[in-house]
Coordinates of C-alpha atoms in Angstrom, one line a residue:
Chain A
M1 CA 6.4 -15.7 10.3
N2 CA 6.7 -12.4 8.4
H3 CA 8.6 -9.8 10.2
F4 CA 9.9 -6.5 8.9
S5 CA 13.5 -5.7 9.7
N6 CA 14.3 -2.4 11.5
R7 CA 15.9 -1.1 8.2
A8 CA 12.7 -2.1 6.3
I9 CA 10.6 -0.1 8.9
T10 CA 13.0 2.9 8.2
G11 CA 12.3 2.4 4.5
I12 CA 8.5 2.3 4.9
T13 CA 8.7 5.4 7.1
K14 CA 10.6 7.3 4.4
V15 CA 8.1 6.2 1.8
G16 CA 5.2 7.0 4.0
D17 CA 6.4 10.5 4.4
I18 CA 6.1 10.9 0.7
Y19 CA 2.7 9.4 0.5
C20 CA 1.5 11.2 3.6
P21 CA 3.6 14.3 4.3
K22 CA 3.1 16.9 7.0
N23 CA 0.3 19.1 5.4
G24 CA -1.7 21.6 7.3
E25 CA -3.6 19.7 9.9
F26 CA -2.4 16.4 8.6
P27 CA 0.7 15.0 10.5
A28 CA 3.5 13.4 8.7
F29 CA 3.4 9.6 8.4
S30 CA 6.6 9.4 10.5
E31 CA 4.8 11.3 13.3
A32 CA 1.4 9.6 13.4
A33 CA 1.6 6.2 11.8
G34 CA 1.9 3.2 14.0
T35 CA 4.7 1.4 12.2
Q36 CA 5.1 -0.9 15.2
Y37 CA 1.8 -2.5 14.1
L38 CA 2.9 -3.3 10.6
N39 CA 4.1 -6.8 11.4
N40 CA 0.6 -7.6 12.7
L41 CA -0.8 -6.7 9.3
V42 CA 1.4 -8.9 7.1
S43 CA 0.8 -12.4 8.6
N44 CA -1.2 -13.6 5.5
V45 CA 1.2 -12.2 2.9
P46 CA 2.9 -15.1 1.0
E47 CA 6.4 -15.5 2.4
D48 CA 8.2 -15.0 -1.0
D49 CA 6.2 -11.8 -1.7
F50 CA 7.0 -10.6 1.8
S51 CA 10.7 -11.3 1.5
S52 CA 10.9 -9.3 -1.7
L53 CA 9.0 -6.4 -0.1
N54 CA 11.2 -6.4 2.9
L55 CA 14.3 -6.3 0.7
V56 CA 12.9 -3.4 -1.4
L57 CA 12.2 -1.5 1.8
I58 CA 15.7 -2.1 3.1
I59 CA 17.1 -0.6 -0.2
F60 CA 14.7 2.3 0.1
S61 CA 16.0 3.0 3.6
F62 CA 19.4 3.9 2.1
L63 CA 18.1 6.2 -0.7
P64 CA 17.9 10.0 -0.4
A65 CA 14.4 11.4 -0.1
F66 CA 14.6 13.1 -3.5
I67 CA 15.4 9.8 -5.3
L68 CA 12.6 8.0 -3.4
K69 CA 10.2 10.8 -4.4
W70 CA 11.2 10.4 -8.0
L71 CA 10.8 6.6 -7.8
I72 CA 7.3 6.9 -6.3
G73 CA 6.4 9.1 -9.2
V74 CA 7.6 6.4 -11.5
F75 CA 5.4 3.9 -9.6
E76 CA 2.4 6.1 -9.8
R77 CA 2.8 6.7 -13.6
S78 CA 3.0 2.9 -14.0
M79 CA -0.7 2.7 -13.2
D80 CA -1.5 4.5 -16.4
N81 CA 1.0 2.6 -18.5
P82 CA -1.0 0.3 -20.8
G83 CA 1.9 -2.1 -21.1
D84 CA 1.8 -5.7 -19.8
S85 CA 5.5 -6.3 -19.7
I86 CA 7.2 -7.4 -16.5
L87 CA 8.6 -4.1 -15.3
P88 CA 5.4 -2.0 -15.3
S89 CA 3.5 -4.9 -13.9
L90 CA 5.9 -5.2 -11.0
L91 CA 5.9 -1.4 -10.4
R92 CA 2.1 -1.4 -10.3
Q93 CA 2.0 -4.2 -7.7
L94 CA 4.8 -2.5 -5.7
N95 CA 3.0 0.8 -5.8
L96 CA -0.3 -0.7 -4.6
G97 CA 1.4 -2.8 -2.0
L98 CA 3.3 0.2 -0.5
R99 CA 0.2 2.4 -0.5
G100 CA -1.7 -0.3 1.2
L101 CA 0.9 -0.6 3.9
C102 CA 1.2 3.1 4.5
Y103 CA -2.6 3.9 4.5
S104 CA -3.2 0.9 6.8
V105 CA -1.3 2.5 9.6
Y106 CA -2.1 6.1 8.7
Y107 CA -5.9 6.2 8.0
S108 CA -6.6 3.7 10.7
E109 CA -6.8 3.2 14.5
F110 CA -3.2 2.0 14.4
S111 CA -1.6 5.3 15.1
N112 CA 1.7 5.9 16.8
P113 CA 1.0 5.7 20.6
E114 CA 3.5 8.5 21.2
Y115 CA 1.7 10.9 18.8
K116 CA -0.6 13.2 20.8
G117 CA -2.2 15.3 18.0
R118 CA -5.3 14.7 16.0
T119 CA -5.1 11.5 14.0
P120 CA -5.8 11.4 10.3
L121 CA -9.1 9.5 11.0
Q122 CA -10.1 12.4 13.4
I123 CA -9.1 15.0 10.8
I124 CA -11.3 13.4 8.1
D125 CA -14.0 13.1 10.7
Y126 CA -14.5 9.4 10.3
H127 CA -16.5 7.7 13.0
L128 CA -18.4 4.4 12.9
N129 CA -21.4 3.7 15.1
R130 CA -21.5 0.0 15.9
V131 CA -24.5 -1.4 17.7
E132 CA -23.2 -4.6 19.1
L133 CA -25.5 -7.6 19.8
E134 CA -23.3 -8.9 22.6
P135 CA -20.0 -8.2 24.3
V136 CA -17.0 -8.3 22.1
K137 CA -14.3 -10.9 22.8
S138 CA -10.7 -9.8 23.1
E139 CA -9.6 -10.9 19.6
A140 CA -11.6 -8.0 18.2
T141 CA -9.6 -4.8 18.8
F142 CA -10.3 -1.1 18.8
V143 CA -14.0 -1.4 19.6
Chain B
M1 CA -13.4 -42.9 9.2
V2 CA -15.2 -42.6 5.9
Y3 CA -17.7 -39.7 5.8
D4 CA -20.7 -39.7 3.6
F5 CA -19.7 -36.3 2.3
I6 CA -16.8 -33.9 2.8
V7 CA -17.3 -30.3 1.6
V8 CA -14.1 -28.4 1.1
G9 CA -14.7 -24.6 1.4
S10 CA -17.5 -22.9 3.5
G11 CA -18.5 -19.9 1.4
S12 CA -21.8 -19.4 -0.3
G13 CA -21.6 -22.8 -2.1
G14 CA -20.0 -25.0 0.5
G15 CA -21.8 -23.6 3.5
S16 CA -25.3 -24.0 2.0
L17 CA -24.4 -27.5 0.6
A18 CA -23.1 -28.7 4.0
Y19 CA -26.3 -27.5 5.6
Y20 CA -28.6 -29.3 3.2
L21 CA -26.6 -32.5 3.3
N22 CA -26.4 -32.5 7.1
K23 CA -30.1 -31.9 7.3
S24 CA -30.7 -35.1 5.4
G25 CA -29.0 -37.1 8.1
A26 CA -25.8 -37.8 6.3
K27 CA -22.4 -37.8 8.0
V28 CA -20.9 -34.6 6.7
L29 CA -17.5 -32.8 7.4
L30 CA -17.1 -29.2 6.4
L31 CA -13.5 -28.1 5.9
E32 CA -12.3 -24.5 5.7
A33 CA -8.8 -23.1 5.1
G34 CA -9.4 -20.0 7.2
K35 CA -10.2 -19.3 10.8
F36 CA -13.5 -19.5 12.5
Y37 CA -14.7 -16.0 13.5
R38 CA -18.1 -15.2 15.1
K39 CA -20.0 -12.0 15.4
N40 CA -18.2 -11.1 18.6
T41 CA -14.7 -12.0 17.3
F42 CA -14.6 -10.4 13.8
P43 CA -11.9 -7.7 13.6
R44 CA -13.3 -4.3 14.4
T45 CA -10.9 -2.3 12.3
E46 CA -10.6 -2.0 8.5
A47 CA -6.8 -2.6 8.7
E48 CA -7.2 -5.9 10.5
T49 CA -10.1 -6.9 8.3
S50 CA -7.9 -6.7 5.2
A51 CA -4.9 -8.3 6.8
D52 CA -6.6 -11.1 8.7
L53 CA -9.6 -12.1 6.5
Y54 CA -8.2 -12.0 3.0
W55 CA -5.9 -14.3 1.1
G56 CA -2.6 -12.5 0.3
G57 CA -3.0 -10.3 3.3
G58 CA -5.5 -7.9 1.7
I59 CA -5.5 -8.1 -2.1
E60 CA -4.1 -10.3 -4.9
F61 CA -3.2 -9.0 -8.3
A62 CA -3.5 -10.1 -11.9
K63 CA 0.0 -10.7 -13.4
D64 CA -0.1 -7.4 -15.2
G65 CA -0.7 -5.6 -11.9
K66 CA -3.7 -3.8 -13.2
M67 CA -6.5 -5.5 -11.5
G68 CA -6.9 -6.5 -7.8
F69 CA -8.9 -9.4 -6.6
L70 CA -10.5 -9.7 -3.2
R71 CA -10.8 -13.2 -1.8
T72 CA -11.5 -14.1 1.8
K73 CA -10.2 -16.9 4.0
M74 CA -12.5 -17.8 6.9
V75 CA -15.5 -19.9 7.8
G76 CA -18.3 -18.4 5.7
G77 CA -15.9 -17.3 2.9
S78 CA -16.7 -14.2 0.9
S79 CA -20.3 -14.2 2.1
I80 CA -18.9 -12.8 5.4
V81 CA -17.6 -9.6 3.8
Y82 CA -19.8 -9.1 0.8
Q83 CA -23.0 -7.1 0.8
C84 CA -25.2 -10.2 0.6
L85 CA -27.3 -8.8 -2.3
M86 CA -29.7 -11.6 -3.3
D87 CA -30.6 -11.4 -7.0
R88 CA -32.0 -14.2 -9.2
F89 CA -30.6 -14.5 -12.6
D90 CA -32.7 -13.4 -15.6
D91 CA -33.3 -15.5 -18.7
N92 CA -30.5 -13.7 -20.5
A93 CA -27.9 -14.9 -18.0
F94 CA -29.1 -18.5 -18.1
D95 CA -29.3 -18.5 -21.9
A96 CA -25.7 -17.3 -22.1
W97 CA -24.7 -20.1 -19.8
K98 CA -26.6 -22.6 -21.9
D99 CA -25.0 -21.4 -25.1
E100 CA -21.5 -21.5 -23.6
S101 CA -21.8 -24.9 -21.9
G102 CA -24.3 -27.0 -23.7
V103 CA -26.0 -27.7 -20.4
D104 CA -29.7 -27.6 -21.2
W105 CA -31.1 -27.3 -17.6
F106 CA -29.7 -23.8 -17.2
S107 CA -33.0 -22.0 -17.0
N108 CA -35.3 -20.3 -14.5
A109 CA -37.8 -23.0 -15.1
T110 CA -35.3 -25.5 -13.6
M111 CA -33.8 -23.2 -11.0
N112 CA -37.0 -21.8 -9.6
E113 CA -37.5 -24.5 -7.0
H114 CA -33.9 -24.2 -5.8
Y115 CA -34.1 -20.4 -5.6
N116 CA -37.4 -20.8 -3.7
Q117 CA -35.8 -23.2 -1.2
V118 CA -32.7 -21.1 -0.6
E119 CA -34.7 -17.9 -0.2
S120 CA -36.9 -19.6 2.4
D121 CA -33.9 -20.4 4.5
M122 CA -32.7 -16.8 4.7
A123 CA -34.1 -13.6 6.0
L124 CA -34.5 -11.3 3.0
H125 CA -35.1 -7.6 3.0
T126 CA -35.9 -5.2 0.2
F127 CA -34.8 -1.6 1.1
T128 CA -37.2 1.2 1.2
E129 CA -37.0 5.0 1.0
K130 CA -36.7 5.4 4.8
E131 CA -33.3 3.5 4.7
W132 CA -31.7 5.6 2.0
N133 CA -28.7 7.6 3.2
R134 CA -27.7 10.7 1.3
N135 CA -25.4 8.8 -1.1
A136 CA -28.4 6.8 -2.2
K137 CA -30.6 9.9 -2.5
L138 CA -28.0 11.6 -4.7
F139 CA -27.7 8.4 -6.8
I140 CA -31.5 8.3 -7.3
D141 CA -31.6 12.1 -8.0
G142 CA -28.9 11.7 -10.7
C143 CA -30.5 8.7 -12.2
D144 CA -33.9 10.4 -12.4
K145 CA -32.4 13.5 -14.0
N146 CA -30.7 11.4 -16.7
G147 CA -33.7 9.1 -17.3
Y148 CA -31.9 6.0 -15.9
K149 CA -34.0 3.4 -14.2
W150 CA -33.0 2.3 -10.7
A151 CA -34.4 -0.1 -8.0
N152 CA -34.1 -0.8 -4.3
L153 CA -31.8 -3.7 -3.6
R154 CA -32.8 -6.9 -1.9
R155 CA -30.4 -8.0 0.7
G156 CA -30.0 -11.0 3.1
Q157 CA -30.4 -9.4 6.5
S158 CA -32.6 -9.8 9.6
D159 CA -31.9 -6.9 12.1
C160 CA -29.3 -4.3 11.2
A161 CA -30.4 -1.9 14.0
L162 CA -30.4 1.0 11.6
E163 CA -33.0 2.7 13.7
N164 CA -30.4 2.7 16.5
G165 CA -27.8 4.3 14.2
N166 CA -25.8 1.2 13.3
D167 CA -23.4 1.9 10.4
C168 CA -23.5 -1.2 8.2
I169 CA -20.3 -0.4 6.4
G170 CA -18.6 -2.0 9.4
C171 CA -20.0 -5.3 8.3
L172 CA -17.7 -5.4 5.4
G173 CA -15.4 -7.0 8.0
G174 CA -18.1 -9.4 9.2
C175 CA -21.6 -8.6 10.6
I176 CA -21.4 -8.0 14.4
R177 CA -25.1 -8.7 14.8
D178 CA -25.6 -11.9 12.9
S179 CA -28.0 -9.9 10.8
K180 CA -26.3 -10.3 7.4
Q181 CA -27.3 -13.6 6.0
S182 CA -23.8 -14.9 5.2
S183 CA -23.2 -18.5 4.7
L184 CA -22.1 -18.6 8.4
V185 CA -25.4 -17.1 9.7
A186 CA -27.9 -18.5 7.3
F187 CA -26.5 -22.0 7.0
I188 CA -23.4 -23.0 8.9
Q189 CA -24.3 -22.0 12.5
K190 CA -27.7 -23.6 12.0
A191 CA -26.1 -26.9 10.8
E192 CA -23.6 -26.7 13.6
K193 CA -26.4 -26.9 16.1
E194 CA -27.7 -30.0 14.2
G195 CA -24.4 -31.8 14.5
L196 CA -22.4 -30.7 11.4
E197 CA -18.7 -31.3 12.0
I198 CA -16.6 -28.3 11.0
Q199 CA -12.8 -28.1 10.9
A200 CA -11.3 -24.6 10.3
D201 CA -7.6 -23.8 9.6
T202 CA -7.5 -26.8 7.3
E203 CA -6.1 -26.3 3.8
I204 CA -6.5 -29.1 1.3
H205 CA -3.7 -29.5 -1.3
K206 CA -4.5 -32.8 -2.9
V207 CA -7.6 -34.7 -4.0
E208 CA -7.5 -38.4 -4.9
P209 CA -10.8 -39.6 -6.3
G210 CA -11.3 -43.3 -6.5
N211 CA -14.2 -45.5 -7.7
E212 CA -15.8 -46.0 -4.2
T213 CA -14.4 -43.1 -2.1
C214 CA -12.4 -40.0 -2.5
K215 CA -9.3 -39.2 -0.3
I216 CA -8.1 -35.7 0.4
H217 CA -4.9 -34.4 2.0
G218 CA -3.7 -31.1 3.4
M219 CA -2.5 -29.3 6.4
Q220 CA -4.3 -28.3 9.6
N221 CA -2.5 -25.9 11.9
G222 CA 0.8 -27.0 10.6
N223 CA 0.1 -30.7 10.8
K224 CA -0.5 -33.1 7.8
V225 CA -4.1 -34.4 7.7
S226 CA -6.0 -36.8 5.4
Y227 CA -9.7 -37.6 5.1
E228 CA -11.9 -39.9 3.2
A229 CA -15.5 -39.7 2.1
K230 CA -17.9 -41.5 -0.3
K231 CA -18.1 -38.2 -2.1
V232 CA -16.0 -35.0 -1.9
I233 CA -17.3 -31.7 -3.0
L234 CA -14.9 -28.9 -3.7
S235 CA -16.3 -25.4 -2.9
G236 CA -13.3 -23.2 -2.5
G237 CA -14.3 -20.6 -5.0
A238 CA -12.8 -19.8 -8.4
F239 CA -9.3 -19.5 -7.2
G240 CA -9.4 -22.0 -4.3
T241 CA -11.0 -24.9 -6.2
T242 CA -9.0 -24.3 -9.4
R243 CA -5.8 -24.3 -7.2
M244 CA -6.8 -27.6 -5.5
M245 CA -7.5 -29.2 -8.9
Y246 CA -4.2 -28.0 -10.3
M247 CA -2.2 -29.3 -7.3
S248 CA -4.0 -32.6 -7.6
G249 CA -2.7 -32.9 -11.2
F250 CA -5.9 -32.6 -13.1
K251 CA -4.6 -30.1 -15.7
K252 CA -3.3 -32.9 -18.0
K253 CA -6.6 -34.7 -18.0
L254 CA -8.8 -31.6 -18.1
P255 CA -7.2 -28.9 -20.4
A256 CA -10.1 -26.5 -19.6
L257 CA -8.9 -26.3 -16.0
G258 CA -8.2 -22.6 -15.1
K259 CA -9.9 -21.3 -18.2
K260 CA -12.9 -19.0 -18.8
F261 CA -12.2 -16.8 -15.7
S262 CA -14.4 -13.7 -15.4
S263 CA -14.8 -11.3 -12.5
H264 CA -17.2 -8.4 -13.1
P265 CA -14.4 -5.8 -13.0
Q266 CA -15.5 -2.9 -10.8
F267 CA -14.6 0.8 -11.1
M268 CA -15.5 3.3 -8.5
W269 CA -15.6 7.0 -9.1
I270 CA -16.1 9.7 -6.6
G271 CA -18.0 13.0 -6.8
F272 CA -17.5 15.8 -4.3
Q273 CA -20.5 17.6 -2.9
N274 CA -20.6 21.0 -1.1
E275 CA -22.5 19.5 1.9
P276 CA -21.6 16.4 3.8
V277 CA -22.8 13.2 2.2
D278 CA -21.8 10.8 4.9
A279 CA -21.9 7.8 2.5
H280 CA -20.4 5.6 5.3
K281 CA -23.4 6.1 7.6
L282 CA -26.3 3.7 8.2
A283 CA -27.2 1.4 5.3
F284 CA -24.4 2.3 2.8
Q285 CA -25.7 0.3 -0.2
T286 CA -29.4 0.3 -0.8
V287 CA -30.1 1.0 -4.5
A288 CA -28.7 0.1 -7.9
S289 CA -29.4 0.8 -11.6
K290 CA -32.1 -1.3 -13.1
D291 CA -32.0 0.0 -16.6
P292 CA -32.7 -2.4 -19.5
E293 CA -30.4 -0.3 -21.7
F294 CA -27.5 -0.8 -19.2
R295 CA -28.2 -4.5 -19.1
K296 CA -28.0 -4.6 -22.9
K297 CA -24.8 -2.6 -22.9
G298 CA -23.3 -5.0 -20.3
F299 CA -22.9 -3.1 -17.1
K300 CA -24.7 -2.1 -14.0
L301 CA -24.2 0.8 -11.5
E302 CA -24.3 0.5 -7.7
N303 CA -24.5 3.1 -5.0
V304 CA -21.5 2.1 -2.9
F305 CA -18.8 3.4 -0.7
A306 CA -15.7 2.3 1.2
P307 CA -14.0 2.9 4.5
P308 CA -11.0 5.2 4.7
I309 CA -8.1 2.8 3.8
S310 CA -9.9 1.3 0.8
L311 CA -11.0 4.8 -0.3
A312 CA -7.5 6.1 0.0
M313 CA -6.4 3.3 -2.4
L314 CA -8.8 4.5 -5.0
I315 CA -7.3 8.0 -5.0
N316 CA -4.3 7.3 -7.2
I317 CA -2.2 10.4 -6.4
T318 CA 0.2 10.9 -3.6
G319 CA 1.2 13.5 -1.0
S320 CA -0.7 16.6 0.0
K321 CA -3.1 16.4 -2.9
H322 CA -4.1 13.0 -1.7
Q323 CA -4.6 14.2 1.8
D324 CA -6.7 17.2 0.6
Y325 CA -9.0 14.8 -1.1
M326 CA -9.2 12.5 2.0
K327 CA -10.1 15.5 4.1
K328 CA -13.3 15.7 2.1
Y329 CA -14.2 12.1 3.0
R330 CA -17.6 13.0 4.4
Y331 CA -18.4 15.0 1.3
M332 CA -17.8 12.1 -1.1
Q333 CA -20.5 10.7 -3.2
C334 CA -19.6 7.3 -4.8
I335 CA -20.9 5.1 -7.6
E336 CA -19.4 1.9 -9.0
V337 CA -19.8 0.3 -12.4
A338 CA -19.6 -3.5 -12.6
V339 CA -18.8 -4.8 -16.1
R340 CA -20.2 -8.0 -17.5
D341 CA -16.9 -9.1 -18.8
E342 CA -15.8 -11.7 -21.3
N343 CA -14.5 -14.9 -19.9
V344 CA -11.0 -14.8 -21.4
G345 CA -9.1 -14.8 -18.1
E346 CA -7.1 -17.7 -16.8
I347 CA -6.1 -19.0 -13.4
I348 CA -2.9 -21.0 -13.2
S349 CA -1.3 -22.6 -10.2
D350 CA 2.2 -24.1 -9.9
K351 CA 2.7 -27.4 -8.0
N352 CA 3.1 -25.4 -4.7
G353 CA -0.2 -23.6 -5.2
K354 CA 1.2 -20.2 -6.2
L355 CA -1.4 -18.6 -8.4
T356 CA -0.9 -16.6 -11.5
I357 CA -4.0 -14.8 -12.7
S358 CA -4.4 -13.5 -16.3
K359 CA -7.3 -11.1 -16.6
P360 CA -7.0 -8.7 -19.6
L361 CA -9.8 -6.4 -20.4
T362 CA -11.1 -7.1 -24.0
D363 CA -12.2 -4.4 -26.3
Q364 CA -15.8 -5.2 -25.5
D365 CA -15.0 -5.0 -21.7
K366 CA -13.4 -1.6 -22.3
E367 CA -16.3 -0.3 -24.2
R368 CA -18.7 -1.4 -21.5
K369 CA -16.5 0.2 -18.9
T370 CA -16.4 3.4 -20.8
N371 CA -20.2 3.5 -21.2
G372 CA -20.7 2.7 -17.5
L373 CA -18.2 5.4 -16.3
Q374 CA -19.9 8.0 -18.6
A375 CA -23.2 7.1 -17.0
I376 CA -21.6 7.5 -13.5
K377 CA -20.2 10.9 -14.5
N378 CA -23.6 12.0 -15.7
I379 CA -25.2 11.0 -12.4
L380 CA -22.5 12.6 -10.3
L381 CA -22.5 15.9 -12.1
S382 CA -26.3 16.2 -12.4
S383 CA -26.8 15.5 -8.7
G384 CA -24.6 18.4 -7.8
A385 CA -21.0 17.2 -7.6
N386 CA -18.6 20.0 -8.0
E387 CA -15.7 17.7 -9.0
V388 CA -15.4 14.1 -10.1
F389 CA -12.4 12.0 -9.2
E390 CA -11.8 9.4 -11.9
S391 CA -9.9 6.5 -10.2
N392 CA -8.0 4.2 -12.5
F393 CA -7.8 1.4 -10.0
Y394 CA -10.2 -1.5 -10.5
F395 CA -10.8 -4.8 -8.8
G396 CA -12.8 -8.0 -8.9
L397 CA -15.0 -9.4 -6.1
H398 CA -17.1 -11.8 -8.2
L399 CA -14.5 -14.4 -9.1
M400 CA -16.0 -16.9 -11.6
G401 CA -14.9 -19.8 -13.8
G402 CA -11.7 -21.9 -13.8
C403 CA -13.6 -25.2 -13.4
V404 CA -16.6 -24.4 -15.6
M405 CA -19.5 -26.7 -16.1
G406 CA -20.2 -28.1 -19.6
T407 CA -21.0 -31.2 -21.6
D408 CA -17.7 -31.3 -23.5
P409 CA -14.7 -32.5 -21.3
S410 CA -12.3 -30.7 -23.6
K411 CA -13.9 -27.4 -22.8
S412 CA -15.1 -27.8 -19.3
V413 CA -14.2 -29.4 -15.9
V414 CA -17.4 -30.6 -14.4
N415 CA -20.3 -32.2 -16.2
P416 CA -24.0 -31.2 -15.9
E417 CA -24.3 -33.3 -12.8
F418 CA -21.5 -31.3 -11.0
N419 CA -19.2 -34.3 -11.3
V420 CA -15.6 -33.6 -12.3
H421 CA -15.5 -35.3 -15.8
G422 CA -14.7 -38.9 -15.4
E423 CA -14.7 -38.9 -11.6
K424 CA -17.6 -40.5 -9.8
T425 CA -16.6 -39.4 -6.3
L426 CA -15.5 -35.8 -6.9
Y427 CA -17.9 -32.8 -7.4
I428 CA -17.6 -29.1 -7.5
T429 CA -20.1 -26.4 -6.6
D430 CA -19.1 -22.8 -6.3
S431 CA -18.6 -19.8 -8.6
S432 CA -15.7 -21.7 -10.4
I433 CA -18.3 -23.7 -12.4
Y434 CA -19.9 -20.5 -13.9
P435 CA -19.5 -20.8 -17.7
N436 CA -19.4 -17.0 -18.1
A437 CA -20.1 -13.8 -16.4
P438 CA -23.9 -13.3 -15.7
G439 CA -23.7 -9.5 -15.0
I440 CA -25.8 -10.2 -11.9
N441 CA -24.6 -10.7 -8.3
P442 CA -23.6 -14.3 -8.2
G443 CA -24.3 -15.2 -4.5
L444 CA -27.9 -16.4 -4.6
T445 CA -27.4 -18.6 -7.7
I446 CA -24.3 -20.2 -6.1
K447 CA -26.5 -21.2 -3.2
A448 CA -29.3 -22.3 -5.5
L449 CA -26.9 -24.5 -7.5
S450 CA -25.7 -26.0 -4.3
H451 CA -29.2 -26.8 -3.3
K452 CA -29.7 -28.5 -6.7
L453 CA -26.6 -30.6 -6.1
S454 CA -27.7 -31.5 -2.6
T455 CA -31.0 -32.9 -3.8
Q456 CA -29.1 -35.0 -6.3
L457 CA -26.5 -36.2 -3.8
I458 CA -29.2 -37.0 -1.2
K459 CA -31.1 -39.1 -3.7
G460 CA -27.9 -41.0 -4.3

């Protein structure tokens, strides 16, 4: 069962604040994102990939923000690196993995229950109209 | 118990095959590695859709980390989350298959009766002007201004309640109305009512074909399970079927296993309009390019969009600039190019089933991509976009090859009768048998090929 350690959650929160900072109407990741839901979103991630990610996030939790910001810049630039060697390949995968995690609890219904302001989904004015055929069962959430 | 047929995998190929075999009165078992969701239990959020319905918890990557692959894990397979666009192959696609494989029945003349049968078992709908949302209208306007030909798409759907304001982008996580003609809706649920045995949460790791029967072994909810049938048909898709074949030790015998992987690499660019586009509202994908020049040049364009998390992934910058773009979500116009790529990719699995995917873009692929993206830019700008965001992220939804069909056992995995070379009791039908990329949505042909196999199996 994949489960982020508390230190890893600290790490993803620090990374999240770089991807999604406080910016005008937008709240900071650390304010609005429901990091408590992250464990629900990684159940299908292969165990060895998850262990590596958890370890990287633990290391991130100890790094100063300015170093993390520099590192994320390196990750982003790896996307334009034409090289196929191991390091840029790993950086690209890490970059996309981290962005996926952050955006999944920022631009989604999984916001921090203690956050009372407008959520990022409300700020971008995203709303879906679902015309259901029959009552939804409990497994399907956030109807 | 020895079944007549066991079908492993319940996507477009497996679901339809199980339906036709079950209808013939045979004793059929349909196995699926993922869970069994229904219209009222599909996740209702994008985050849960990615996490719960996809292998790898959302996305899998090529080993160079450049390309992402989306592959689902549930009863109905990828047909649950795809757009269910139902296109027949043209002669060009079948001729390319014939040239690559040596299989002489790859033709519309042979496949017509199978297309006809599969189409008659689904509700099909061709979109009309009244269903275009603004993203579609802008696409059409831009195509017209550039002299590009376009057409309304044909989709498998029965009642999407568009007139009541239903936003179909939500059905990328499974159709909540049983309208989309996924393998689940069009085939599996019907077969279920007629007695088809279905076991979900069952992942097969080993296949042991014999002369009279074929045995398979795997895990179901954490417990070891084994089954036996007179004939076993693998239908786990390009990655899933290739993985099962690797784990069963076929690589030594069949060196072509894992080879000739293609995936129609897709690139989405975004234009920003001054007025709201609301590309996520109502029917979000209704038209596509239908330009003979594009076909010759090896790409096609589609009017598409994505919900917020996926869209955020496309915008490959960070911080406040990223948020500033996201704030214009409702003003985004979006077009995608799908490249008809060369089949130089490879799927490799270790003995534990860990996959490594090699999918380099060849020079020809890059040229096709560049031409397609230029056409997108022309459309976006001529339809009024004040800025174009050129995303560098690309992905594959149409995963094809790995167990390709052919006449030569040194260059293919299954023979023209869908049999794994040299194995009388083991068959494959899914996109893994595709010899190369057709440049056309593969879903309908996967089903038609399954119907062809079903007629052969029923005859014995």
